[in-house]
Amino acid sequence: MGRGDRDREFEEFVAAAWPRLRRAAYLLSHDSHEAEDLVQSALARCYAGWGRIRTESAYSYVHRALVNGYIDSTRRRTPIPVDHAAYDADDRTAGPIDRADQRSELTALLAPLSPRERSIVVLRYYLDTSEQEVARELGVSVGTVKSTASRALARLRSAHATTTTQEHR
């Protein structure tokens, strides 16, 4: 494949994948600017090896780069307060989190999860990735994905139940 063909194929992939990747990055980082940076960094790393990436595994490759970039960023800096209003959803594709109130509620629910738990929940349930793919993308066993997802979902249920109980008082 020539460089022009490779560039064209990469540009088509980016155009198709950008909205979904940006939403996933926002769910991970809770910050629209950091989400943009995460996606751009992941795509830049992937572009370098684009000739070696098979088309059918491109999403997995980029997801892994995105999650690794997010986890690395959490190690380097202290958390910044979330500005939910600053996130401007890209409405070119419909997704499960298109309304601002739903995004705010979801990001607030995901906030107490650790970076690994949040990564697994976003990959597994938001991006609808299989347990095997999540394990491969994160470099962990399927059992780790299952147990981490189970703990994360239990924490989410508990937090949601607490919130619901407090609202009905």
PDB file of C-alpha atoms in Angstrom:
ATOM      1  CA  MET A   1       0.000   0.000   0.000  1.00  0.00           C
ATOM      2  CA  GLY A   2       1.441   3.368  -1.017  1.00  0.00           C
ATOM      3  CA  ARG A   3       1.682   6.294   1.357  1.00  0.00           C
ATOM      4  CA  GLY A   4      -1.170   8.122  -0.411  1.00  0.00           C
ATOM      5  CA  ASP A   5      -3.456   5.100  -0.096  1.00  0.00           C
ATOM      6  CA  ARG A   6      -2.446   4.637   3.539  1.00  0.00           C
ATOM      7  CA  ASP A   7      -3.121   8.306   4.303  1.00  0.00           C
ATOM      8  CA  ARG A   8      -6.494   8.197   2.565  1.00  0.00           C
ATOM      9  CA  GLU A   9      -7.494   5.015   4.426  1.00  0.00           C
ATOM     10  CA  PHE A  10      -6.420   6.563   7.741  1.00  0.00           C
ATOM     11  CA  GLU A  11      -8.352   9.775   7.028  1.00  0.00           C
ATOM     12  CA  GLU A  12     -11.491   7.749   6.258  1.00  0.00           C
ATOM     13  CA  PHE A  13     -11.058   5.781   9.469  1.00  0.00           C
ATOM     14  CA  VAL A  14     -10.613   8.976  11.519  1.00  0.00           C
ATOM     15  CA  ALA A  15     -13.682  10.609   9.943  1.00  0.00           C
ATOM     16  CA  ALA A  16     -15.826   7.581  10.774  1.00  0.00           C
ATOM     17  CA  ALA A  17     -14.379   6.889  14.230  1.00  0.00           C
ATOM     18  CA  TRP A  18     -13.890  10.412  15.623  1.00  0.00           C
ATOM     19  CA  PRO A  19     -17.323  11.010  17.261  1.00  0.00           C
ATOM     20  CA  ARG A  20     -17.376   7.623  18.975  1.00  0.00           C
ATOM     21  CA  LEU A  21     -13.764   7.911  20.136  1.00  0.00           C
ATOM     22  CA  ARG A  22     -14.330  11.432  21.453  1.00  0.00           C
ATOM     23  CA  ARG A  23     -17.381  10.349  23.445  1.00  0.00           C
ATOM     24  CA  ALA A  24     -15.475   7.401  24.901  1.00  0.00           C
ATOM     25  CA  ALA A  25     -12.547   9.668  25.804  1.00  0.00           C
ATOM     26  CA  TYR A  26     -14.941  12.112  27.467  1.00  0.00           C
ATOM     27  CA  LEU A  27     -16.469   9.324  29.548  1.00  0.00           C
ATOM     28  CA  LEU A  28     -12.979   8.352  30.645  1.00  0.00           C
ATOM     29  CA  SER A  29     -11.595  11.814  31.362  1.00  0.00           C
ATOM     30  CA  HIS A  30     -14.740  13.864  32.165  1.00  0.00           C
ATOM     31  CA  ASP A  31     -13.121  16.828  30.423  1.00  0.00           C
ATOM     32  CA  SER A  32     -13.817  17.866  26.832  1.00  0.00           C
ATOM     33  CA  HIS A  33     -10.349  19.314  26.246  1.00  0.00           C
ATOM     34  CA  GLU A  34      -8.583  16.283  27.676  1.00  0.00           C
ATOM     35  CA  ALA A  35     -10.889  14.040  25.618  1.00  0.00           C
ATOM     36  CA  GLU A  36      -9.810  15.829  22.426  1.00  0.00           C
ATOM     37  CA  ASP A  37      -6.154  15.494  23.450  1.00  0.00           C
ATOM     38  CA  LEU A  38      -6.557  11.800  24.270  1.00  0.00           C
ATOM     39  CA  VAL A  39      -8.149  11.034  20.904  1.00  0.00           C
ATOM     40  CA  GLN A  40      -5.575  13.053  18.980  1.00  0.00           C
ATOM     41  CA  SER A  41      -2.684  11.389  20.823  1.00  0.00           C
ATOM     42  CA  ALA A  42      -4.131   7.909  20.316  1.00  0.00           C
ATOM     43  CA  LEU A  43      -4.667   8.545  16.617  1.00  0.00           C
ATOM     44  CA  ALA A  44      -1.170  10.013  16.237  1.00  0.00           C
ATOM     45  CA  ARG A  45       0.341   6.873  17.789  1.00  0.00           C
ATOM     46  CA  CYS A  46      -1.807   4.705  15.549  1.00  0.00           C
ATOM     47  CA  TYR A  47      -0.915   6.636  12.408  1.00  0.00           C
ATOM     48  CA  ALA A  48       2.741   5.764  12.904  1.00  0.00           C
ATOM     49  CA  GLY A  49       1.907   2.068  12.614  1.00  0.00           C
ATOM     50  CA  TRP A  50      -1.092   2.337  10.314  1.00  0.00           C
ATOM     51  CA  GLY A  51       0.491   0.242   7.564  1.00  0.00           C
ATOM     52  CA  ARG A  52       0.808  -2.687   9.994  1.00  0.00           C
ATOM     53  CA  ILE A  53      -2.702  -2.384  11.461  1.00  0.00           C
ATOM     54  CA  ARG A  54      -5.314  -4.572   9.822  1.00  0.00           C
ATOM     55  CA  THR A  55      -8.529  -2.734   9.047  1.00  0.00           C
ATOM     56  CA  GLU A  56     -10.661  -5.131  11.101  1.00  0.00           C
ATOM     57  CA  SER A  57      -8.523  -4.550  14.216  1.00  0.00           C
ATOM     58  CA  ALA A  58      -8.135  -0.778  13.833  1.00  0.00           C
ATOM     59  CA  TYR A  59     -10.808   0.065  16.424  1.00  0.00           C
ATOM     60  CA  SER A  60      -9.240  -2.278  18.971  1.00  0.00           C
ATOM     61  CA  TYR A  61      -5.819  -0.788  18.361  1.00  0.00           C
ATOM     62  CA  VAL A  62      -7.091   2.779  18.771  1.00  0.00           C
ATOM     63  CA  HIS A  63      -9.203   1.866  21.841  1.00  0.00           C
ATOM     64  CA  ARG A  64      -6.135   0.427  23.523  1.00  0.00           C
ATOM     65  CA  ALA A  65      -4.066   3.520  22.675  1.00  0.00           C
ATOM     66  CA  LEU A  66      -6.889   5.726  23.995  1.00  0.00           C
ATOM     67  CA  VAL A  67      -7.236   3.845  27.285  1.00  0.00           C
ATOM     68  CA  ASN A  68      -3.465   3.622  27.784  1.00  0.00           C
ATOM     69  CA  GLY A  69      -3.172   7.356  27.167  1.00  0.00           C
ATOM     70  CA  TYR A  70      -5.939   8.020  29.677  1.00  0.00           C
ATOM     71  CA  ILE A  71      -4.398   5.783  32.350  1.00  0.00           C
ATOM     72  CA  ASP A  72      -0.988   7.406  31.781  1.00  0.00           C
ATOM     73  CA  SER A  73      -2.543  10.863  32.135  1.00  0.00           C
ATOM     74  CA  THR A  74      -4.132   9.941  35.483  1.00  0.00           C
ATOM     75  CA  ARG A  75      -0.712   8.976  36.804  1.00  0.00           C
ATOM     76  CA  ARG A  76       0.835  12.294  35.797  1.00  0.00           C
ATOM     77  CA  ARG A  77      -1.566  14.876  37.131  1.00  0.00           C
ATOM     78  CA  THR A  78      -4.022  15.662  39.829  1.00  0.00           C
ATOM     79  CA  PRO A  79      -7.744  15.647  39.002  1.00  0.00           C
ATOM     80  CA  ILE A  80      -9.282  18.817  37.612  1.00  0.00           C
ATOM     81  CA  PRO A  81     -12.890  19.791  38.406  1.00  0.00           C
ATOM     82  CA  VAL A  82     -15.268  18.656  35.671  1.00  0.00           C
ATOM     83  CA  ASP A  83     -17.006  21.292  33.550  1.00  0.00           C
ATOM     84  CA  HIS A  84     -19.901  19.312  32.070  1.00  0.00           C
ATOM     85  CA  ALA A  85     -21.349  22.346  30.296  1.00  0.00           C
ATOM     86  CA  ALA A  86     -18.169  22.765  28.250  1.00  0.00           C
ATOM     87  CA  TYR A  87     -18.712  19.474  26.442  1.00  0.00           C
ATOM     88  CA  ASP A  88     -20.238  20.107  23.045  1.00  0.00           C
ATOM     89  CA  ALA A  89     -21.594  16.797  21.747  1.00  0.00           C
ATOM     90  CA  ASP A  90     -20.927  15.965  18.145  1.00  0.00           C
ATOM     91  CA  ASP A  91     -24.433  15.203  16.879  1.00  0.00           C
ATOM     92  CA  ARG A  92     -23.372  13.743  13.526  1.00  0.00           C
ATOM     93  CA  THR A  93     -23.954  10.285  14.954  1.00  0.00           C
ATOM     94  CA  ALA A  94     -26.624   9.310  17.412  1.00  0.00           C
ATOM     95  CA  GLY A  95     -25.384   7.716  20.580  1.00  0.00           C
ATOM     96  CA  PRO A  96     -26.754   6.707  23.942  1.00  0.00           C
ATOM     97  CA  ILE A  97     -25.438   9.856  25.592  1.00  0.00           C
ATOM     98  CA  ASP A  98     -26.624  12.669  23.373  1.00  0.00           C
ATOM     99  CA  ARG A  99     -28.497  14.756  25.931  1.00  0.00           C
ATOM    100  CA  ALA A 100     -26.501  16.988  28.264  1.00  0.00           C
ATOM    101  CA  ASP A 101     -28.428  15.888  31.360  1.00  0.00           C
ATOM    102  CA  GLN A 102     -27.751  12.226  30.565  1.00  0.00           C
ATOM    103  CA  ARG A 103     -24.054  12.949  30.003  1.00  0.00           C
ATOM    104  CA  SER A 104     -23.809  14.830  33.291  1.00  0.00           C
ATOM    105  CA  GLU A 105     -25.540  12.055  35.191  1.00  0.00           C
ATOM    106  CA  LEU A 106     -23.399   9.361  33.588  1.00  0.00           C
ATOM    107  CA  THR A 107     -20.103  11.173  34.129  1.00  0.00           C
ATOM    108  CA  ALA A 108     -21.060  11.832  37.756  1.00  0.00           C
ATOM    109  CA  LEU A 109     -21.816   8.126  38.221  1.00  0.00           C
ATOM    110  CA  LEU A 110     -18.502   7.093  36.614  1.00  0.00           C
ATOM    111  CA  ALA A 111     -16.459   9.599  38.642  1.00  0.00           C
ATOM    112  CA  PRO A 112     -15.820   7.405  41.721  1.00  0.00           C
ATOM    113  CA  LEU A 113     -14.511   4.511  39.625  1.00  0.00           C
ATOM    114  CA  SER A 114     -10.774   3.965  39.351  1.00  0.00           C
ATOM    115  CA  PRO A 115      -9.167   4.610  35.956  1.00  0.00           C
ATOM    116  CA  ARG A 116      -9.014   0.860  35.248  1.00  0.00           C
ATOM    117  CA  GLU A 117     -12.647   0.300  36.294  1.00  0.00           C
ATOM    118  CA  ARG A 118     -13.798   3.253  34.222  1.00  0.00           C
ATOM    119  CA  SER A 119     -11.774   2.032  31.233  1.00  0.00           C
ATOM    120  CA  ILE A 120     -13.304  -1.428  31.418  1.00  0.00           C
ATOM    121  CA  VAL A 121     -16.857  -0.109  31.863  1.00  0.00           C
ATOM    122  CA  VAL A 122     -16.522   2.313  28.932  1.00  0.00           C
ATOM    123  CA  LEU A 123     -14.923  -0.258  26.622  1.00  0.00           C
ATOM    124  CA  ARG A 124     -17.241  -3.087  27.624  1.00  0.00           C
ATOM    125  CA  TYR A 125     -20.608  -1.361  27.911  1.00  0.00           C
ATOM    126  CA  TYR A 126     -20.395   1.973  26.082  1.00  0.00           C
ATOM    127  CA  LEU A 127     -18.290   0.798  23.144  1.00  0.00           C
ATOM    128  CA  ASP A 128     -19.933  -2.662  23.285  1.00  0.00           C
ATOM    129  CA  THR A 129     -16.621  -4.492  23.179  1.00  0.00           C
ATOM    130  CA  SER A 130     -16.518  -8.179  24.102  1.00  0.00           C
ATOM    131  CA  GLU A 131     -14.758  -9.302  27.281  1.00  0.00           C
ATOM    132  CA  GLN A 132     -12.093 -10.998  25.166  1.00  0.00           C
ATOM    133  CA  GLU A 133     -11.454  -7.818  23.163  1.00  0.00           C
ATOM    134  CA  VAL A 134     -11.303  -5.671  26.316  1.00  0.00           C
ATOM    135  CA  ALA A 135      -8.808  -8.115  27.843  1.00  0.00           C
ATOM    136  CA  ARG A 136      -6.666  -8.027  24.706  1.00  0.00           C
ATOM    137  CA  GLU A 137      -6.855  -4.228  24.424  1.00  0.00           C
ATOM    138  CA  LEU A 138      -5.864  -3.694  28.062  1.00  0.00           C
ATOM    139  CA  GLY A 139      -3.360  -6.533  28.234  1.00  0.00           C
ATOM    140  CA  VAL A 140      -5.146  -8.337  31.075  1.00  0.00           C
ATOM    141  CA  SER A 141      -6.914 -11.668  31.435  1.00  0.00           C
ATOM    142  CA  VAL A 142     -10.601 -12.165  30.668  1.00  0.00           C
ATOM    143  CA  GLY A 143     -11.074 -13.028  34.352  1.00  0.00           C
ATOM    144  CA  THR A 144      -9.664  -9.630  35.325  1.00  0.00           C
ATOM    145  CA  VAL A 145     -12.092  -7.929  32.951  1.00  0.00           C
ATOM    146  CA  LYS A 146     -15.020  -9.885  34.402  1.00  0.00           C
ATOM    147  CA  SER A 147     -14.112  -9.303  38.054  1.00  0.00           C
ATOM    148  CA  THR A 148     -13.264  -5.626  37.547  1.00  0.00           C
ATOM    149  CA  ALA A 149     -16.475  -5.038  35.588  1.00  0.00           C
ATOM    150  CA  SER A 150     -18.472  -6.826  38.285  1.00  0.00           C
ATOM    151  CA  ARG A 151     -16.941  -4.699  41.069  1.00  0.00           C
ATOM    152  CA  ALA A 152     -17.391  -1.501  39.044  1.00  0.00           C
ATOM    153  CA  LEU A 153     -21.036  -2.284  38.284  1.00  0.00           C
ATOM    154  CA  ALA A 154     -21.659  -3.090  41.954  1.00  0.00           C
ATOM    155  CA  ARG A 155     -20.168   0.293  42.904  1.00  0.00           C
ATOM    156  CA  LEU A 156     -22.332   2.008  40.284  1.00  0.00           C
ATOM    157  CA  ARG A 157     -25.471   0.235  41.537  1.00  0.00           C
ATOM    158  CA  SER A 158     -24.660   1.159  45.118  1.00  0.00           C
ATOM    159  CA  ALA A 159     -24.015   4.799  44.214  1.00  0.00           C
ATOM    160  CA  HIS A 160     -27.211   4.933  42.165  1.00  0.00           C
ATOM    161  CA  ALA A 161     -29.251   3.344  44.973  1.00  0.00           C
ATOM    162  CA  THR A 162     -27.841   5.853  47.470  1.00  0.00           C
ATOM    163  CA  THR A 163     -28.658   8.766  45.167  1.00  0.00           C
ATOM    164  CA  THR A 164     -32.168   7.468  44.493  1.00  0.00           C
ATOM    165  CA  THR A 165     -32.836   6.908  48.201  1.00  0.00           C
ATOM    166  CA  GLN A 166     -31.675  10.440  49.061  1.00  0.00           C
ATOM    167  CA  GLU A 167     -33.858  11.948  46.328  1.00  0.00           C
ATOM    168  CA  HIS A 168     -36.982  10.251  47.681  1.00  0.00           C
ATOM    169  CA  ARG A 169     -36.553  11.531  51.243  1.00  0.00           C
TER     170      ARG A 169
END
